[in-house]
XYZ file of C-alpha atoms in Angstrom:
523
model
C 274.958 -44.231 199.585
C 278.661 -42.081 200.693
C 276.096 -39.725 202.173
C 274.567 -42.347 204.168
C 277.509 -43.804 205.282
C 279.536 -40.656 206.180
C 276.107 -39.206 208.721
C 276.326 -43.147 210.270
C 280.181 -42.057 211.118
C 279.564 -38.938 212.192
C 276.707 -40.572 215.214
C 279.576 -42.897 215.461
C 281.517 -40.678 216.587
C 279.061 -38.803 218.569
C 278.375 -41.947 220.265
C 281.544 -42.992 221.137
C 283.100 -38.871 222.285
C 279.948 -39.301 224.880
C 280.832 -43.208 225.722
C 284.285 -41.658 226.390
C 283.033 -38.652 228.080
C 280.704 -39.861 230.448
C 283.201 -42.852 231.326
C 285.566 -40.344 232.316
C 283.348 -38.750 234.669
C 282.878 -41.737 236.543
C 286.719 -42.076 236.658
C 287.382 -39.503 237.895
C 284.995 -40.587 241.293
C 286.540 -43.936 240.925
C 289.572 -42.913 240.734
C 290.075 -41.077 245.012
C 289.357 -44.675 246.020
C 291.476 -46.108 243.850
C 294.233 -43.729 244.294
C 294.404 -43.481 248.026
C 292.442 -46.764 249.782
C 294.960 -49.528 249.564
C 291.482 -52.592 248.855
C 291.087 -51.060 245.857
C 294.770 -50.016 244.338
C 293.873 -52.864 241.141
C 291.182 -50.765 240.160
C 293.203 -48.822 238.034
C 293.709 -52.639 236.226
C 290.055 -53.273 235.896
C 288.883 -51.220 232.845
C 291.806 -52.201 230.587
C 290.871 -56.125 231.949
C 287.091 -55.362 230.420
C 287.841 -53.964 227.786
C 290.423 -56.559 226.737
C 287.688 -59.130 227.606
C 284.931 -57.239 225.378
C 286.881 -57.571 222.545
C 287.786 -60.872 223.132
C 283.776 -61.206 222.642
C 283.604 -59.554 219.124
C 284.628 -63.397 217.925
C 281.544 -64.819 218.458
C 278.661 -61.738 218.761
C 275.823 -63.498 217.548
C 275.131 -60.612 214.834
C 274.161 -56.927 214.909
C 269.596 -56.659 214.349
C 267.679 -54.055 214.498
C 265.223 -53.748 217.909
C 262.876 -51.618 219.310
C 263.983 -48.794 221.647
C 264.151 -49.548 224.828
C 262.486 -46.847 227.093
C 263.927 -48.246 230.294
C 267.317 -47.730 229.202
C 266.338 -44.079 227.251
C 264.809 -43.171 230.597
C 267.513 -43.774 233.084
C 269.938 -42.554 230.712
C 266.807 -39.489 230.213
C 267.283 -39.392 234.257
C 270.929 -39.173 234.673
C 271.620 -36.291 232.025
C 268.554 -34.566 234.103
C 270.088 -34.142 237.110
C 273.458 -34.546 236.762
C 274.154 -31.023 236.827
C 273.275 -30.891 240.709
C 274.854 -34.386 241.434
C 278.436 -32.976 239.579
C 278.264 -30.003 241.957
C 276.962 -31.860 245.235
C 280.396 -34.215 244.045
C 282.644 -31.740 243.653
C 282.788 -30.693 247.604
C 281.845 -34.872 247.967
C 284.415 -37.172 246.491
C 284.824 -39.370 249.184
C 280.968 -40.198 249.288
C 280.363 -43.663 248.399
C 277.416 -43.201 247.135
C 278.517 -41.288 244.490
C 280.413 -44.679 243.688
C 277.436 -46.146 243.166
C 275.707 -43.859 240.855
C 278.712 -42.604 238.516
C 279.266 -46.507 238.115
C 275.693 -46.237 237.380
C 275.484 -43.631 234.885
C 277.921 -44.946 233.290
C 276.935 -48.797 232.684
C 273.600 -47.154 231.400
C 274.954 -45.461 228.720
C 277.497 -48.390 227.868
C 274.123 -50.732 227.593
C 272.318 -47.840 225.672
C 274.571 -47.984 223.146
C 274.627 -51.528 222.728
C 270.702 -52.070 222.053
C 270.553 -49.056 220.133
C 273.412 -49.835 217.862
C 274.058 -53.925 218.619
C 270.457 -54.719 218.967
C 269.159 -56.922 222.140
C 271.101 -59.998 221.763
C 274.500 -58.512 220.842
C 274.192 -56.699 224.220
C 273.227 -59.575 226.189
C 276.751 -61.006 225.096
C 278.623 -58.323 225.902
C 276.891 -57.312 229.454
C 279.972 -59.558 231.814
C 282.361 -57.402 230.205
C 281.189 -54.079 230.870
C 279.279 -55.296 233.923
C 282.802 -56.598 235.065
C 283.801 -52.882 236.570
C 281.813 -53.390 239.413
C 284.218 -55.230 241.001
C 286.291 -52.382 241.279
C 283.410 -50.134 243.001
C 284.462 -49.753 246.589
C 281.325 -51.615 248.651
C 279.035 -50.353 251.161
C 281.049 -48.560 253.757
C 279.325 -50.853 256.698
C 279.599 -54.566 254.719
C 283.031 -53.962 253.961
C 283.681 -52.767 257.470
C 281.678 -55.500 258.783
C 283.352 -58.014 256.860
C 286.905 -57.332 256.843
C 287.382 -55.910 260.826
C 285.838 -59.889 261.061
C 288.457 -60.971 259.147
C 291.355 -58.865 260.477
C 290.016 -60.577 264.609
C 289.722 -63.820 262.809
C 292.755 -63.555 261.437
C 294.756 -62.942 264.320
C 293.344 -65.401 267.065
C 294.657 -67.975 264.774
C 298.010 -65.751 264.268
C 298.063 -65.745 268.168
C 297.174 -69.741 268.063
C 299.255 -70.953 266.081
C 302.227 -68.953 267.590
C 301.202 -70.671 270.941
C 301.614 -73.638 269.535
C 305.096 -73.429 269.291
C 307.327 -71.509 271.052
C 305.949 -68.148 271.924
C 302.912 -66.724 273.684
C 301.033 -65.019 271.859
C 297.020 -63.274 272.644
C 295.525 -61.788 270.210
C 293.674 -58.156 271.815
C 291.272 -57.238 268.123
C 293.730 -56.838 265.782
C 296.188 -56.517 267.598
C 298.667 -59.836 268.784
C 301.040 -59.452 271.568
C 303.710 -61.439 271.449
C 307.102 -61.567 272.902
C 306.382 -58.216 275.067
C 305.579 -56.734 271.669
C 302.436 -55.541 270.748
C 301.845 -56.145 266.491
C 298.902 -53.742 265.272
C 296.928 -54.348 262.409
C 298.988 -51.615 259.924
C 301.972 -54.052 260.838
C 301.176 -57.575 260.243
C 296.972 -58.261 258.647
C 296.684 -55.754 256.438
C 297.538 -58.202 253.787
C 293.717 -59.077 253.926
C 293.632 -56.285 251.280
C 293.992 -58.609 248.704
C 290.714 -60.364 248.705
C 288.797 -58.012 246.824
C 292.189 -58.828 243.954
C 291.547 -62.135 244.534
C 287.502 -61.991 243.992
C 288.151 -59.620 241.071
C 290.854 -61.892 239.423
C 288.464 -64.924 240.260
C 285.747 -62.955 238.319
C 288.069 -62.173 235.023
C 289.364 -65.842 234.903
C 285.517 -67.327 234.991
C 285.264 -64.824 232.117
C 288.726 -65.208 230.264
C 288.159 -69.153 230.198
C 284.459 -69.032 229.284
C 284.049 -71.567 232.672
C 280.242 -72.645 233.086
C 278.727 -71.425 235.506
C 278.589 -73.958 238.564
C 282.949 -73.413 237.730
C 283.224 -69.388 238.338
C 281.076 -69.823 241.248
C 283.274 -72.409 243.160
C 286.597 -69.888 240.946
C 284.626 -67.176 243.443
C 284.459 -68.418 246.238
C 288.159 -70.088 246.444
C 289.324 -66.580 245.447
C 288.052 -65.670 249.291
C 289.528 -68.833 251.009
C 292.537 -68.569 249.364
C 293.213 -64.908 250.347
C 292.205 -65.883 253.679
C 294.553 -68.854 254.333
C 297.353 -67.728 252.876
C 297.208 -63.554 254.463
C 296.746 -66.044 258.043
C 300.051 -67.364 257.325
C 301.274 -64.603 256.251
C 300.558 -63.169 259.428
C 301.827 -65.533 261.321
C 304.975 -65.473 259.695
C 305.138 -61.055 259.978
C 304.451 -61.611 263.551
C 307.125 -64.355 264.020
C 309.661 -61.828 262.980
C 307.925 -58.998 264.631
C 308.590 -60.724 268.123
C 312.053 -62.100 267.299
C 313.798 -59.575 265.229
C 311.743 -56.506 266.692
C 309.120 -54.184 264.791
C 311.693 -51.802 262.919
C 312.618 -55.034 261.134
C 308.767 -55.303 259.781
C 308.811 -52.425 257.193
C 311.280 -54.655 255.282
C 309.422 -57.873 254.577
C 304.995 -55.843 255.210
C 305.173 -55.473 251.069
C 307.208 -58.497 249.659
C 305.165 -60.814 252.155
C 301.875 -58.976 250.907
C 302.703 -59.115 247.249
C 304.302 -62.460 248.209
C 301.120 -63.877 248.760
C 298.836 -62.308 246.168
C 300.732 -63.449 243.804
C 300.486 -67.425 245.526
C 296.736 -66.776 245.324
C 296.701 -64.871 241.859
C 298.792 -68.556 240.580
C 296.074 -70.663 242.415
C 292.945 -69.422 240.826
C 294.955 -69.389 237.386
C 295.720 -73.082 238.027
C 291.669 -74.541 239.276
C 290.539 -72.545 236.288
C 292.620 -73.919 233.346
C 292.243 -77.152 234.985
C 288.314 -76.561 235.052
C 288.832 -75.118 230.779
C 290.790 -78.436 229.893
C 287.636 -80.673 231.652
C 284.858 -79.276 229.713
C 283.916 -79.012 226.334
C 285.507 -76.600 224.023
C 283.092 -74.071 221.979
C 283.624 -72.471 218.802
C 283.908 -68.714 219.750
C 283.660 -67.946 215.999
C 285.432 -65.833 213.421
C 284.685 -62.030 213.503
C 286.624 -60.151 212.856
C 287.298 -56.857 215.067
C 287.375 -54.427 211.690
C 284.245 -55.960 210.407
C 281.827 -55.875 213.772
C 282.868 -52.203 213.698
C 282.124 -51.665 209.953
C 278.579 -53.424 210.687
C 277.346 -50.963 214.095
C 274.769 -48.666 212.895
C 273.468 -46.104 215.436
C 269.790 -44.991 214.972
C 268.630 -41.061 214.768
C 266.801 -41.033 218.333
C 270.299 -42.829 219.899
C 272.304 -39.781 218.710
C 269.578 -37.359 220.071
C 270.603 -38.608 223.860
C 274.341 -39.001 222.755
C 273.873 -35.098 221.975
C 272.234 -34.405 224.908
C 274.511 -35.942 227.093
C 277.698 -34.387 226.102
C 276.310 -30.971 225.744
C 275.160 -31.937 229.348
C 278.128 -33.177 230.701
C 280.959 -29.893 229.513
C 277.810 -27.378 230.276
C 277.871 -29.027 234.675
C 282.126 -27.638 234.686
C 281.606 -24.948 233.991
C 278.390 -24.113 236.580
C 280.038 -26.194 238.784
C 282.989 -24.673 238.978
C 280.897 -21.053 238.517
C 278.896 -22.427 242.014
C 281.869 -22.983 244.071
C 283.829 -19.718 242.893
C 280.533 -17.592 244.162
C 280.329 -19.517 247.605
C 283.966 -19.094 248.297
C 284.346 -15.904 248.630
C 282.232 -15.567 251.586
C 284.597 -18.482 253.597
C 287.193 -17.028 255.906
C 290.623 -17.778 256.456
C 290.438 -20.522 260.026
C 292.801 -19.540 262.621
C 295.796 -21.699 261.932
C 297.279 -23.559 265.116
C 299.987 -25.388 265.809
C 301.030 -28.116 268.555
C 303.941 -27.555 271.050
C 303.914 -31.103 273.524
C 305.323 -30.553 276.844
C 309.139 -32.391 275.853
C 309.675 -31.403 279.683
C 307.049 -33.724 281.288
C 307.570 -36.806 282.997
C 307.979 -39.981 280.961
C 307.981 -37.289 277.364
C 308.270 -40.137 274.729
C 307.703 -38.467 271.206
C 306.031 -41.498 268.701
C 307.079 -42.025 265.065
C 303.954 -43.589 262.733
C 305.192 -47.264 260.821
C 306.097 -46.119 257.236
C 303.103 -48.438 256.313
C 300.558 -45.875 258.114
C 302.045 -43.084 256.231
C 301.544 -44.857 253.074
C 297.703 -45.502 254.124
C 297.113 -42.039 255.602
C 299.142 -39.757 252.836
C 299.126 -36.724 255.038
C 301.334 -33.824 254.714
C 302.536 -33.703 258.301
C 302.382 -35.807 261.533
C 303.419 -35.714 264.976
C 302.634 -37.681 267.808
C 303.830 -37.948 271.318
C 302.833 -39.178 275.203
C 303.506 -38.442 278.807
C 302.674 -38.526 282.129
C 301.143 -35.240 283.722
C 301.290 -33.446 287.126
C 298.068 -35.340 287.974
C 299.598 -39.034 287.179
C 297.007 -39.401 284.581
C 298.631 -40.088 281.039
C 298.523 -38.914 278.046
C 298.554 -39.857 274.271
C 298.802 -36.898 271.469
C 298.859 -37.056 267.607
C 298.528 -33.948 265.454
C 298.279 -34.700 261.343
C 297.426 -32.285 258.747
C 296.629 -32.385 255.153
C 297.050 -29.843 252.752
C 294.330 -28.636 250.219
C 293.186 -30.964 248.205
C 290.464 -32.971 246.381
C 291.058 -36.418 248.204
C 292.108 -34.944 251.799
C 288.171 -34.998 253.379
C 288.467 -38.525 252.634
C 292.091 -39.056 254.487
C 290.890 -37.675 257.191
C 287.797 -39.850 257.492
C 289.736 -42.711 257.895
C 291.704 -42.103 259.937
C 288.984 -42.572 263.490
C 288.813 -43.655 266.625
C 285.596 -45.837 266.106
C 287.901 -47.468 263.622
C 291.350 -47.462 264.768
C 291.264 -47.866 268.767
C 288.516 -51.520 268.119
C 291.104 -52.399 265.576
C 293.852 -51.831 268.312
C 292.186 -53.857 271.528
C 290.525 -51.335 272.570
C 286.933 -51.606 273.611
C 284.704 -48.864 272.686
C 282.243 -48.429 275.934
C 280.450 -45.428 274.262
C 280.153 -41.682 272.188
C 279.931 -39.238 274.921
C 279.406 -36.361 273.170
C 280.652 -33.390 271.921
C 283.136 -30.965 273.601
C 283.788 -27.712 271.401
C 287.187 -25.517 272.480
C 288.003 -22.184 271.511
C 291.280 -20.542 272.323
C 292.646 -17.310 271.510
C 290.955 -17.534 267.983
C 290.838 -21.272 267.742
C 288.155 -23.463 267.630
C 287.800 -26.876 267.619
C 285.386 -29.534 268.045
C 285.874 -32.751 269.206
C 284.282 -36.177 269.492
C 284.371 -37.562 273.148
C 284.760 -41.168 273.501
C 284.775 -43.420 276.236
C 287.014 -46.704 275.798
C 287.738 -49.216 277.860
C 290.771 -51.697 277.827
C 290.739 -54.578 280.210
C 289.151 -53.383 283.482
C 291.023 -49.599 282.737
C 288.702 -46.846 281.171
C 290.189 -43.662 279.498
C 288.727 -40.965 276.895
C 289.669 -39.424 273.774
C 289.102 -36.336 272.060
C 288.883 -36.044 268.164
C 288.529 -32.879 266.760
C 288.505 -31.815 263.215
C 289.893 -28.566 261.680
C 289.453 -27.283 258.819
C 291.059 -23.755 256.755
C 287.953 -22.462 256.234
C 284.484 -21.672 257.305
C 281.435 -19.454 256.708
C 281.424 -16.318 258.874
C 278.685 -17.320 260.265
C 280.614 -20.308 261.932
C 281.321 -20.161 265.474
C 282.912 -24.274 265.435
C 284.080 -26.334 263.071
C 281.939 -29.269 262.287
C 284.315 -32.782 263.264
C 282.889 -34.863 260.292
C 280.538 -34.066 257.626
C 279.174 -37.728 257.355
C 275.867 -37.454 257.651
C 273.551 -36.851 253.990
C 272.766 -33.399 255.300
C 276.045 -32.238 256.635
C 277.436 -33.550 252.685
C 274.704 -31.509 251.093
C 275.434 -28.332 254.104
C 278.996 -28.487 252.820
C 277.983 -28.188 248.959
C 275.661 -25.118 250.025
C 278.600 -23.281 252.032
C 280.939 -23.593 248.637
C 283.255 -25.608 250.805
C 285.928 -28.376 248.338
C 289.209 -28.775 248.852
C 290.185 -28.052 251.741
C 293.086 -28.293 253.664
C 292.060 -30.774 257.211
C 294.166 -31.307 259.890
C 293.187 -34.241 262.578
C 293.687 -33.667 266.635
C 293.079 -36.062 268.830
C 294.360 -36.797 272.326
C 293.139 -39.314 275.344
C 293.685 -38.967 278.228
C 293.409 -42.240 280.926
C 293.289 -41.125 284.848
C 289.796 -39.385 285.195
C 287.094 -40.410 286.712
C 284.374 -38.786 285.330
C 283.364 -36.874 281.920
C 283.561 -33.288 283.426
C 287.359 -33.962 285.220
C 288.255 -35.366 281.554
C 286.884 -32.083 279.646
C 288.352 -30.067 281.955
C 291.756 -31.576 281.952
C 291.481 -31.985 278.264
C 291.062 -27.398 278.189
C 294.020 -26.974 280.484
C 296.420 -29.287 278.781
C 295.210 -27.580 274.756
C 295.942 -23.872 276.273
C 299.939 -25.327 277.383
C 300.426 -27.199 274.019
C 298.558 -25.388 271.311
C 300.386 -22.663 269.903
C 297.848 -20.303 267.358
C 299.271 -18.419 264.171
C 299.058 -15.085 264.970
C 301.248 -16.446 268.706
C 303.560 -17.936 266.285
C 304.454 -15.068 263.716
C 304.702 -13.190 266.631
C-alpha cells in the first residue's frame, strides 16, 4: 500500500511539473503582449483569477471517477509534443506573431484537459472547464478583427465627442480619430485610447459571472453590459479630455489622461460588480458542497498511460531549449553587422521645428531613442520626419510593427489612397527599404516613406526587408537565424510633389543630406 501511494505521489509530481512547465511556456509567449500592449496588460491577472475560480469549484466537485482513455486529447497533446521543437525555433524569432499566442495557449489547455480527464474523470473535467478556459480572455484578438472593432469604435467615439462639444460653446470636427477643436488637433493617443478598457471589462464580466455562479442568460447580459459600459464611459472620458485640451492646452492632457482612464475603468468594473451582485441575490441559492481542498487533492490518482505522456512532454520542453539555442547560435555566426546611421535634421531650413513625442506615445512605443522634425524645403515642399530606435530585445520587432502608416495615419484622419510600392535606398553603406504610401488630407495629397532598418543581415542581402509580416517572411527569418535584433524606423512624409517619380527623387536628395553613416560619425 505504501509503495502504491509513493508511486502515485511520484506520478502526481511528474504531472504537476509538466503542467507548470507548459504553462510557463505559454506565459512566456503571452507575456510579450501583456507587457507592451496596453490593451492586454490585464493579462497578468487572468491566470491568478482563473486559479481562484478553479479552487472555488473544488467544494462542489462531483467526485472523481475512472474513465477510458480520451484518444482525442492524447492525440492532440502527442501532436504538440511532435511539433514543439520546430515550433520553439519559430517562436524565438517571432514572439510578436499573434498566431503563436493561440497555438501555445491551445498547447497549455490541451495538456491541462488531459491531466483533468486522466486524474479526475470526465465529469470533473467539465466541472472545471470554465476556470481553465478563462485564460482565453487574455489572449490577444486576431489583428484584423481587433483593428476592425477598435478603429471603428475610435471613430464613433471621436464623432460623438465632436457632436457633444459642438452642442456647447466649442466648434469641434472629427477627422478619423483626431478631433479638431478650438484650434487644437487632439489625437487618438491623447483622448481616445481609453477604449483599451474594453477587453478588461469583457474579461471581468466573465469572471464575475463565474464568481457568483450566475445563470447562462445572466452571464450573457453581463457580457453585453460590459461592452456597453466600457464604450459609454470612455466616450464621456473622451469628451472631458478633449474639452480640457481645447480650453487649457494639449500640455494639460498628460496630467489628466491616466487618472481619467483608471477612473473610467473603476466605474465600469463597479457597474459590472453591482449588476452581477444584484443578479446573484435574485436567483436560487445552490448548495455548493463542502469538500475541502486537501481531501480533493488526496483523492487524485493518475493512470500509467498519462504519466508516459507527461514524462515525454518534460523531455521535449527541455530539449527544445537546448536545440533552439544551438540553432540560432550557429546561424548568428553568418550574420554581418549592418552599417548603422543617425539623422541630422536641417535645423537651418525654413520653418524648421523640432517635434516632441507625448509621454503617452513614449509609453506605448517604448522606444530607446526618438527624434522628429518638420520643415519647408527650398523648392516649397513640406517635410515631416521621424527616427525611432529600439535596442536589441525580444519585443523590438513587436514595437516596430505597432508603428506603421497603415495604422497611424488613418487614425489621425488621413485617407490612404494606395501603397505605391517599395523604394530601395543605398548611400555610403547604409541600406534601407522604404514602403511608399500615398495619403490624402481633404484635397491635398502627400507621400509617406516608411523604412525599417535591422542591425544584422546575411552577407547576400543587398537591402533589408521592411516588415517580416507574411508567414513566408517569418519562416525566412528563422532560417536566417535572426532574433532579438536592434531596430530603427525612419519615416518621411513629403507634401508638394506632383508624381511618385518626383517624390522619390526628392527623397533621395533629402536622405543624402540628413543621413550620417556610423563610420562618418566616428571619423
